[in-house]
Short mmCIF file of C-alpha atoms in Angstrom, two decimals:
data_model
loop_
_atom_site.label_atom_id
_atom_site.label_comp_id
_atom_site.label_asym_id
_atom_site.label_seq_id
_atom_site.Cartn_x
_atom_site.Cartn_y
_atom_site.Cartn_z
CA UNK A 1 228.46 110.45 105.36
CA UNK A 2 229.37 107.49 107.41
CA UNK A 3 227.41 108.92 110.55
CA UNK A 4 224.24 109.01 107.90
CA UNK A 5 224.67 105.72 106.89
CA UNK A 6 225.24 104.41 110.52
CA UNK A 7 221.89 105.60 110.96
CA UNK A 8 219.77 105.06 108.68
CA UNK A 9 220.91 101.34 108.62
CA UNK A 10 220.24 101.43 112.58
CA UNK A 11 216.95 103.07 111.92
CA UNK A 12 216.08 99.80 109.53
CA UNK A 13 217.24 97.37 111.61
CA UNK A 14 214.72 98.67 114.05
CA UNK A 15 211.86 99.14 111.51
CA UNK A 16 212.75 95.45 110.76
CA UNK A 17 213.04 93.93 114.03
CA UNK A 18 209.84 95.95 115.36
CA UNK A 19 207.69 94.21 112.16
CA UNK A 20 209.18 90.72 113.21
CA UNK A 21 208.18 91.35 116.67
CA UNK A 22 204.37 92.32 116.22
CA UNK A 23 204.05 89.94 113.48
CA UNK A 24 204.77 87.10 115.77
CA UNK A 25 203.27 88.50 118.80
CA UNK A 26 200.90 88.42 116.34
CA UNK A 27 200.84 84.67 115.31
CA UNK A 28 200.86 83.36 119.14
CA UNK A 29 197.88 85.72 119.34
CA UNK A 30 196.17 83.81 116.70
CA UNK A 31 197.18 80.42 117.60
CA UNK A 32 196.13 80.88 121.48
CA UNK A 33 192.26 81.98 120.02
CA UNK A 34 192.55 78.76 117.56
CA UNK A 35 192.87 76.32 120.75
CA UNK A 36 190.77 78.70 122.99
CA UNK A 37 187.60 78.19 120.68
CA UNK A 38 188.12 74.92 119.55
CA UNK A 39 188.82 76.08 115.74
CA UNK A 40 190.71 74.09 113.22
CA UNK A 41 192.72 76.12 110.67
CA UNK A 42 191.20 75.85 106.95
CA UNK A 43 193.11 74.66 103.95
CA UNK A 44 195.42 76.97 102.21
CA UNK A 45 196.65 78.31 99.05
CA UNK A 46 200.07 77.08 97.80
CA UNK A 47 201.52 80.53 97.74
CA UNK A 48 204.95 80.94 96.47
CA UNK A 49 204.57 84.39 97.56
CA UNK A 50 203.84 83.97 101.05
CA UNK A 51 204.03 87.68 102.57
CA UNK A 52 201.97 89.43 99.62
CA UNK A 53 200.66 86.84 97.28
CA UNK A 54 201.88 88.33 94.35
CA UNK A 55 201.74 84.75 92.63
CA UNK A 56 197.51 84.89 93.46
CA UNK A 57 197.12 88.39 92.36
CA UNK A 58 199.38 87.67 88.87
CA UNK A 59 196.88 84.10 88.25
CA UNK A 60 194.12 85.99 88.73
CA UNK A 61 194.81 89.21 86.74
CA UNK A 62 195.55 86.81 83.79
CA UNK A 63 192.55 84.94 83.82
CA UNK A 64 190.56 88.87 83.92
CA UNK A 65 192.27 89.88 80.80
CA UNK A 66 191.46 86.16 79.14
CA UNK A 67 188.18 86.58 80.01
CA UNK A 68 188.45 83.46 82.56
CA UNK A 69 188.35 84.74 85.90
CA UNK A 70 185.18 83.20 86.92
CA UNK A 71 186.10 79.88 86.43
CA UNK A 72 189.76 79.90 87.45
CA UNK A 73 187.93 80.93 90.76
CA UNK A 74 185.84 78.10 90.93
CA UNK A 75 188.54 75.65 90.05
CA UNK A 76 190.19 76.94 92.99
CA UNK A 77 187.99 76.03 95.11
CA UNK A 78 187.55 71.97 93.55
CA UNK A 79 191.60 72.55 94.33
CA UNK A 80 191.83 73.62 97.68
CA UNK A 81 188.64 73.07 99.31
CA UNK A 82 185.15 74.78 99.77
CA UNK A 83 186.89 77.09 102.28
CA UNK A 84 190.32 77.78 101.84
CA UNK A 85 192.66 80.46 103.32
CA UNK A 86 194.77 82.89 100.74
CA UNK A 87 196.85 86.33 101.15
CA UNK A 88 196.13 89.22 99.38
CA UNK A 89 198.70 91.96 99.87
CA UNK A 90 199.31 90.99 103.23
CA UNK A 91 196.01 90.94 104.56
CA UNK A 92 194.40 86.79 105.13
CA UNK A 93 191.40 86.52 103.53
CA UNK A 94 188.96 83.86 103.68
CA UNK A 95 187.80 82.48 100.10
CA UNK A 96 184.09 80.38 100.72
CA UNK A 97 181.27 78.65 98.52
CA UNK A 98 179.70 76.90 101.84
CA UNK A 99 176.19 78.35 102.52
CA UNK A 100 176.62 77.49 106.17
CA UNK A 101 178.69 80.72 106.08
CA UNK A 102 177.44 82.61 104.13
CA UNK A 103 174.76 82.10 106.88
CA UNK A 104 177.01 83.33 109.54
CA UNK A 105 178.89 86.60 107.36
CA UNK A 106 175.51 87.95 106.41
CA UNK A 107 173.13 87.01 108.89
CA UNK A 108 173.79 85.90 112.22
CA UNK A 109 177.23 87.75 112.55
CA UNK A 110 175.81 90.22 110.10
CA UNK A 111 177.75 93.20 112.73
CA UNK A 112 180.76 91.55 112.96
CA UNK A 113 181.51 92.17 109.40
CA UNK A 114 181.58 95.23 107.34
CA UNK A 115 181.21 96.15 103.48
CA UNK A 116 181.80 100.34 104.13
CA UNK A 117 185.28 100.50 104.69
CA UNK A 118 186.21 98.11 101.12
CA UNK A 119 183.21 100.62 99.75
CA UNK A 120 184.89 103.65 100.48
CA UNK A 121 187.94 102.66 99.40
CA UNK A 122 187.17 101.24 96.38
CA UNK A 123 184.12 102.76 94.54
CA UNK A 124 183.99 106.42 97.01
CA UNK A 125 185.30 108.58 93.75
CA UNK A 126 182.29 107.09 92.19
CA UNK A 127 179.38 105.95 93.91
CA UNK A 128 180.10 107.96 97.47
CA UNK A 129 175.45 116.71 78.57
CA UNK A 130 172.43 114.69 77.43
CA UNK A 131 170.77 111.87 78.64
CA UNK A 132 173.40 109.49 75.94
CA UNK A 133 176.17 110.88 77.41
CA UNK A 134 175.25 110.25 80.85
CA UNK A 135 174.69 106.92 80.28
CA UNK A 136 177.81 106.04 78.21
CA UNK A 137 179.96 107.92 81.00
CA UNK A 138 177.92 105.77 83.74
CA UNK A 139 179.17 102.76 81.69
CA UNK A 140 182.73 103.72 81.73
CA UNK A 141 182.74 104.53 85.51
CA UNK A 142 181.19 101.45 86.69
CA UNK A 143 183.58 99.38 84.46
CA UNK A 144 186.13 101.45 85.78
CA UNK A 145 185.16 100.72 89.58
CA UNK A 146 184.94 96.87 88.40
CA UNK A 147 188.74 97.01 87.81
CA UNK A 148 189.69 98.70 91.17
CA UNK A 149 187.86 96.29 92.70
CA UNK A 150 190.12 93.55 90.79
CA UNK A 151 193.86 95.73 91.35
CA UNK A 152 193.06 95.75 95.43
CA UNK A 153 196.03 97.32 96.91
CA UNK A 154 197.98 98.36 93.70
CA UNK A 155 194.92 100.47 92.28
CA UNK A 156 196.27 103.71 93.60
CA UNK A 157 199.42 103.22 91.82
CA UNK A 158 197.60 103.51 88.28
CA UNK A 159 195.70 106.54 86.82
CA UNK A 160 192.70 105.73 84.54
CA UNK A 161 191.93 109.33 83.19
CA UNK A 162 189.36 107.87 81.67
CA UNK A 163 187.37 106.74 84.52
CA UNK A 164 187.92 110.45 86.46
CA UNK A 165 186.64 111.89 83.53
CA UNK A 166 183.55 109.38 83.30
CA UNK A 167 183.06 109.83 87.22
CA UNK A 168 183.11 113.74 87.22
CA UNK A 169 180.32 113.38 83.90
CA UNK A 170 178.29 111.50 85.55
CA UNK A 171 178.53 113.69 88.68
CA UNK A 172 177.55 116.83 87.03
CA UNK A 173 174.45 115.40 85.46
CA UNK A 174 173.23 114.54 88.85
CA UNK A 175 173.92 117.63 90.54
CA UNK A 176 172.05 119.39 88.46
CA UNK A 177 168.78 117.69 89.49
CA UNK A 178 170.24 117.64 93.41
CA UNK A 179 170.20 121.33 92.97
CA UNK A 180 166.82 121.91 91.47
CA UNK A 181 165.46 118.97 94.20
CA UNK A 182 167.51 121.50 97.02
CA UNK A 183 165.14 124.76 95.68
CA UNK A 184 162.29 122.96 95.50
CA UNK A 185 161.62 122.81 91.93
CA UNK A 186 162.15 119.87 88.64
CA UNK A 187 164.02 121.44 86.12
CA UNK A 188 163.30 118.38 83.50
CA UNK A 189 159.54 119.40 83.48
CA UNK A 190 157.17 122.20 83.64
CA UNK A 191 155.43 122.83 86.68
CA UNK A 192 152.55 121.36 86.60
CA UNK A 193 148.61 123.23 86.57
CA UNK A 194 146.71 122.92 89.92
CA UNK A 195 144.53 120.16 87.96
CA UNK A 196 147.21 117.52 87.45
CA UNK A 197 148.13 115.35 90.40
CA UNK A 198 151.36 115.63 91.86
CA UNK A 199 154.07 113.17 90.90
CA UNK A 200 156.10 111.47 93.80
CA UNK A 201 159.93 112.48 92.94
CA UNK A 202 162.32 110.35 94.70
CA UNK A 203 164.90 113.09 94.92
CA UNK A 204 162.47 115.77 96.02
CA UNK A 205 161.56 113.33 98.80
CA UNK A 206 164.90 112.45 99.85
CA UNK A 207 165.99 116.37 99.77
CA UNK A 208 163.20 116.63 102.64
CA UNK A 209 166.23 114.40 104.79
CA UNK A 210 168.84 115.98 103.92
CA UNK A 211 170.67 119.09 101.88
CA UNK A 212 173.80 117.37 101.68
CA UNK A 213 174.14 118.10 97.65
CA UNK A 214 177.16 115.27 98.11
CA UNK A 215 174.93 112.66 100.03
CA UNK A 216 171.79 113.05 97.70
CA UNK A 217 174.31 112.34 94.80
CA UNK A 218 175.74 109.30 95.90
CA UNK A 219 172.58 108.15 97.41
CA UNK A 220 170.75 108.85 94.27
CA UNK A 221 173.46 106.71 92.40
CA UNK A 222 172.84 103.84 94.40
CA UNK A 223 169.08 103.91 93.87
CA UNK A 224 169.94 103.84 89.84
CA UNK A 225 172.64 101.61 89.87
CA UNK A 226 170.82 98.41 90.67
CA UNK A 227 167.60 99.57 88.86
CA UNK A 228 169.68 100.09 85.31
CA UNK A 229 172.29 97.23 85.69
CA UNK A 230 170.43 94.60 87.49
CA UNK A 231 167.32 94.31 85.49
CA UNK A 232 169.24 94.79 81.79
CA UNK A 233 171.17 91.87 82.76
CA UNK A 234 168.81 89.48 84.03
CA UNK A 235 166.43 90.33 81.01
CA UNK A 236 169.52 89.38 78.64
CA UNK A 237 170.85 86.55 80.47
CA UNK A 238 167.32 84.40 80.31
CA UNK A 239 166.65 85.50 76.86
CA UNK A 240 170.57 84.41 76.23
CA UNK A 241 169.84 80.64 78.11
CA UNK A 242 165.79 80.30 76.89
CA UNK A 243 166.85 80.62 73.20
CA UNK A 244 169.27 78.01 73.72
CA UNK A 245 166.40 76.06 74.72
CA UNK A 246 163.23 76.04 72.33
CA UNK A 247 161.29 73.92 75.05
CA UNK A 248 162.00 76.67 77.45
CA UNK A 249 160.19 79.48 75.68
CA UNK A 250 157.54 77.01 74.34
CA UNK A 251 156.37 76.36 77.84
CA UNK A 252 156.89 80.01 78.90
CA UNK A 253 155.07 81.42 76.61
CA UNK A 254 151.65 78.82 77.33
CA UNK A 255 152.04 79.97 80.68
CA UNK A 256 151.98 83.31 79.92
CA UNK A 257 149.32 82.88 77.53
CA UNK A 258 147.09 81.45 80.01
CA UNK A 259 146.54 84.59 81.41
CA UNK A 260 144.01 85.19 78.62
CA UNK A 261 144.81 89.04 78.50
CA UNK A 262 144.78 90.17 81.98
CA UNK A 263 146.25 93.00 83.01
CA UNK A 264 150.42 92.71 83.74
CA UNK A 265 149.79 93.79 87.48
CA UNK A 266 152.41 92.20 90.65
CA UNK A 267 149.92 89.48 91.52
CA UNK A 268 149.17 88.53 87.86
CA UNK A 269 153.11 88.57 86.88
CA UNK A 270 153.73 86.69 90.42
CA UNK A 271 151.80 83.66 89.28
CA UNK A 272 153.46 82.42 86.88
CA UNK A 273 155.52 80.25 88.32
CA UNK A 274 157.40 79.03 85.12
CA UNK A 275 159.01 82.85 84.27
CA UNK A 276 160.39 83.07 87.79
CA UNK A 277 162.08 79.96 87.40
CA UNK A 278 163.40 80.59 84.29
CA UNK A 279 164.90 83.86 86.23
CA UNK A 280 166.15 82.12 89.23
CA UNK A 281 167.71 79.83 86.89
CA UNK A 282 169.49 82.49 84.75
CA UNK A 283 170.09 84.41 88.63
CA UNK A 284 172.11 80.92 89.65
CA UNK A 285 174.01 80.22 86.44
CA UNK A 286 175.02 84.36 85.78
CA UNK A 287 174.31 86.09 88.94
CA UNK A 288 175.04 90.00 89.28
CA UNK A 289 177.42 89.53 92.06
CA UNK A 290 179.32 86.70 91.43
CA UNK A 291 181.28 87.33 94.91
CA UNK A 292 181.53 89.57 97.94
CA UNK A 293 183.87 90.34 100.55
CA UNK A 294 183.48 91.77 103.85
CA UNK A 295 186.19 92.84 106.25
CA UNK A 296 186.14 91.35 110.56
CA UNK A 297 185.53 93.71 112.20
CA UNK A 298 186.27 91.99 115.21
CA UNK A 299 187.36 88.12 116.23
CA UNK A 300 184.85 85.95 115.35
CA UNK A 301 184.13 82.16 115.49
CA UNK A 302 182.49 80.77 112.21
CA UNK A 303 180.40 77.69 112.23
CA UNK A 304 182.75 75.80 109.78
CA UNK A 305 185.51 76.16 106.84
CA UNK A 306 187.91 74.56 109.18
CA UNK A 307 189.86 71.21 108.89
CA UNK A 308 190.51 69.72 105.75
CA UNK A 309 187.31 69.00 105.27
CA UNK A 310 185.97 72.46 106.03
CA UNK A 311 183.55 71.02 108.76
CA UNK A 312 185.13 72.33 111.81
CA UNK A 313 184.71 75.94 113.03
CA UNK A 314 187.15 78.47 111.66
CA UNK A 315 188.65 81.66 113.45
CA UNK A 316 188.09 84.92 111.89
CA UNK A 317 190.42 87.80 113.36
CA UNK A 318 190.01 91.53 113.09
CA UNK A 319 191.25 92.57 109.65
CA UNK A 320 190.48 89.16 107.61
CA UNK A 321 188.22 89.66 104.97
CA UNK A 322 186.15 87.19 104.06
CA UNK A 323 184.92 86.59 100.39
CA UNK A 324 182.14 84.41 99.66
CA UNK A 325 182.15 83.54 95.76
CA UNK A 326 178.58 82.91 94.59
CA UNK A 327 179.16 81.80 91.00
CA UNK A 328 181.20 78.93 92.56
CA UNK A 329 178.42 78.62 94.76
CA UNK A 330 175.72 78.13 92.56
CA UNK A 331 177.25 75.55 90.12
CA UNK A 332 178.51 73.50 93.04
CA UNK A 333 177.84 69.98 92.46
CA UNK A 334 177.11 69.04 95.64
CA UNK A 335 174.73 71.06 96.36
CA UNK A 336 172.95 71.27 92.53
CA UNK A 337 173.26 67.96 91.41
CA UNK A 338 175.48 66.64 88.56
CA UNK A 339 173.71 68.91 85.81
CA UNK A 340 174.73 72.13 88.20
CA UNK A 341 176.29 73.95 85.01
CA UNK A 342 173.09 73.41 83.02
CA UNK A 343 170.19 75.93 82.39
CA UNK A 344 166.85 73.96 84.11
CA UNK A 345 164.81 76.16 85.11
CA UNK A 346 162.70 72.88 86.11
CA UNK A 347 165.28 72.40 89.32
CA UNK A 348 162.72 75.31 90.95
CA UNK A 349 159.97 72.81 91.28
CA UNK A 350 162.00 70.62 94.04
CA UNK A 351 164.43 72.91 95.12
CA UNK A 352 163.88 75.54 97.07
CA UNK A 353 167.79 76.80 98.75
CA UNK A 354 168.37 79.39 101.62
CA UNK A 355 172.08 80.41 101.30
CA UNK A 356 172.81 78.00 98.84
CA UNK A 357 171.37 80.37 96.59
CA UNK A 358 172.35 84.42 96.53
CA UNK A 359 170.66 85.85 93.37
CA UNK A 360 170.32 89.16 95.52
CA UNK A 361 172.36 88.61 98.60
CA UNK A 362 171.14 87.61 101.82
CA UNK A 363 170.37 88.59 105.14
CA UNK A 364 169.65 92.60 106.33
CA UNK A 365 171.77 93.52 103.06
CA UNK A 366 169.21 91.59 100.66
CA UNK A 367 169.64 93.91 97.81
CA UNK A 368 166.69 96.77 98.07
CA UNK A 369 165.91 96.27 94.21
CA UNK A 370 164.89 92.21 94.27
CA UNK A 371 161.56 92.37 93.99
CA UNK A 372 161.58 95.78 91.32
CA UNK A 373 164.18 93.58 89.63
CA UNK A 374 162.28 90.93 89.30
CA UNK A 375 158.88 91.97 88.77
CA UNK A 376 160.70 95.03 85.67
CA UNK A 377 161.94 91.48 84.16
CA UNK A 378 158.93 89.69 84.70
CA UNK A 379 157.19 91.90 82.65
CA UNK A 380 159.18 92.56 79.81
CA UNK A 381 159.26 88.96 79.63
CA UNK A 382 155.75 88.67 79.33
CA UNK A 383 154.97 91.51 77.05
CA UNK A 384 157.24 89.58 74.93
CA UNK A 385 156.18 85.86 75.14
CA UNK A 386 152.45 87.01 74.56
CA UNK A 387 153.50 88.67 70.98
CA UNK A 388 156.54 85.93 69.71
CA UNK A 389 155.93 82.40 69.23
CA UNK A 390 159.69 81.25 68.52
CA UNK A 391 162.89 82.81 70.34
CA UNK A 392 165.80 81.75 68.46
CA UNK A 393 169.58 81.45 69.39
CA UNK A 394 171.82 83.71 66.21
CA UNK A 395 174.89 83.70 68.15
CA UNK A 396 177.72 81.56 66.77
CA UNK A 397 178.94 81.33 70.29
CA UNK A 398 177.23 78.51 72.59
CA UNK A 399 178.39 78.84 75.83
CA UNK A 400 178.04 82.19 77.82
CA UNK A 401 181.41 84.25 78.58
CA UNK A 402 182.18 86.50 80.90
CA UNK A 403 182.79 90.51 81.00
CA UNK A 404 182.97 92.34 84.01
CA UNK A 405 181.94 95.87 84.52
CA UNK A 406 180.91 96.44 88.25
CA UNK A 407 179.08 93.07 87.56
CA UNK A 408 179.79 90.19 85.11
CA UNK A 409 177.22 90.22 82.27
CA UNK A 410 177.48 88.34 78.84
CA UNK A 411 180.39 89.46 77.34
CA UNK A 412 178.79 88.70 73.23
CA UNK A 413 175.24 90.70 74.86
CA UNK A 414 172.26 88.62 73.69
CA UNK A 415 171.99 87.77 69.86
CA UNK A 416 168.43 86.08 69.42
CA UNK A 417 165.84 86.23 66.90
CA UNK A 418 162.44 87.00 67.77
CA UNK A 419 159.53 85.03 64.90
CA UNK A 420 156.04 85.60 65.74
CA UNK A 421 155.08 82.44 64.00
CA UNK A 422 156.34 79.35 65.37
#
């Protein structure tokens, strides 16, 4: 009994002393690249946990279940800096609202840093009955992915039955169309007569790629994703701000009565200048994504987030993820003025941001559904303004709250009343 203790203590000791070893071989590593590239080292979060970061991960699952995790965020970063350095299990990551790097992570370094292995590990169960029930069980697993995303490391240790039984719903109503795409016929429809013109199926087109039944599903679920999501929560987050906001929809709707009945077509629902504000607007105060992370995929030297001031270039390493928060972003003073937290849709007139503003992303990842998105949004919009004369706020609650699914949308929906006299 002794013997086995002898050894397994020996057998710790070396576990131990190897760990100490390449963590510091580790740290000189890191500080000779600092000097190398001229890099200053960003400001930091006052752990108390400093080797997992428990006391991070406990703040911020709080503020999830009190429905304040998008603001605790920001207020971090009016804490600690624009750019500021945290741990998240272990693993340094890099928290951002400067647009010079959001520049650098998802355009000009775009290679250096990748979103498939967090993907994978995260959402692959998901993303990698009737029509109601497919949508309900979409719902839950989307939600469901949401909270992985927020349990990082410890999501494995928790089993949401739930969500596997949402995920394998969802799963089975797609396959059954990957199937009928794979033989080369549309089971939702009758085949149509040699007279009728054939319709363009997405799937049947994509099964001429590939007849991976697993890749068509997953790819086919990240085609509907955006389109379902996306456009359902724009459409409800300007309707939530313009009925706070009679002047809004007063001027709105002239503009879209100026068309004079023309048809709804791109060019006709591009011009008006007034509705795409109004959804940049609602895209800057609520966007989808209110932040991202990407993992280094190898050492990299950003423009800036270093010093105290965050104005001196910062060293990336392999491993570090990055996470640029775009809600914090987007209501930052400096860069939107004192009345940053206000709905204006006016601001569009002057302003015109790069990477100050990421409504759908940025770079060669610019989600593929911005301009469907916006022109699906535009139109409802339209068909609406042209019919009601007064949009009108019936929700006791003022300000918009948060509730996060895969994305944060308003958590009391969009109570408004719709008068067709003014």
């Amino acid at each position: 009994m002794n013997f086995i203790l002898a050894i397994a203590a020996r057998t710790a000791f070396v576990v131990a002393a190897f760990y100490v070893v390449k963590r510091l071989a580790s740290l000189c590593k890191y500080e000779k690249a600092i000097q190398d590239n001229h890099c200053a080292k960003p400001c930091k979060y006052p752990h108390k946990d400093p080797f997992l970061g428990l006391d991070l991960f406990l703040e911020i699952a709080k503020a999830f279940r009190n429905g304040s995790f998008l603001e605790t965020n920001r207020h971090h970063f009016d804490l600690y800096g624009t750019t500021f350095e945290a741990n998240l299990w272990g693993v340094r990551v890099i928290k951002t609202i400067q647009p010079e790097i959001m520049e650098a992570v998802y355009a000009t370094f775009f290679k250096n840093f990748g979103l498939q292995p967090l993907r994978l590990d995260v959402g692959g169960p998901f993303f990698g009955k009737d029509a109601q029930g497919f949508l309900q069980a979409f719902d839950d697993a989307v939600a469901g992915v949401g909270k992985r995303v927020m349990m990082g490391k410890m999501r494995h240790l928790v089993r949401d039955k739930k969500w596997e039984v949402a995920c394998k719903t969802v799963h089975n109503y797609c396959d059954r169309y990957v199937a009928a795409a794979l033989r080369g016929q549309n089971e939702s429809a009758p085949k149509q007569s040699t007279t009728e013109v054939e319709r363009w199926v997405l799937l049947r087109e994509m099964a001429k790629e590939t007849q991976d039944p697993l890749d068509l599903r997953y790819q086919i679920l990240n085609v509907f994703s955006p389109g379902r999501d996306s456009t359902g929560i724009l459409l409800s987050n300007v309707f939530f701000f313009v009925a706070r906001q009679p002047s809004s929809w007063k001027r709105l709707r002239n503009e879209v009565l100026s068309l004079e009945g023309k048809p709804l077509d791109y060019d006709n629902l591009n011009s008006l200048t007034y509705v795409n504000h109004c959804l940049k607007e609602s895209l800057r105060l609520a966007p989808f994504a209110t932040f991202n992370q990407r993992i280094c995929l190898q050492d990299t030297v950003l423009p800036m987030g270093g010093g105290k001031d965050g104005t001196e270039p910062l060293f990336v390493k392999q491993g570090d993820l990055v996470e640029t928060n775009f809600y914090a972003m987007h209501r930052d003073r400096d860069i939107w003025g004192d009345d940053a937290d206000e709905f204006r849709p006016e601001r569009w007139e002057k302003s015109h941001p790069t990477w100050a503003f990421m409504g759908f992303n940025g770079g060669p990842r610019t989600c593929p559904a911005k301009q469907m998105v916006y022109t699906e949004a535009a139109y409802v919009i339209t068909r609406l303004a042209r019919q009601y004369a007064r949009l009108e706020n019936r929700d006791p609650c003022e300000a918009w709250q948060e509730e996060m699914r895969l994305n944060f949308q308003s958590k009391n929906g969009v109570q408004v009343g719709m008068c067709v006299t003014a």
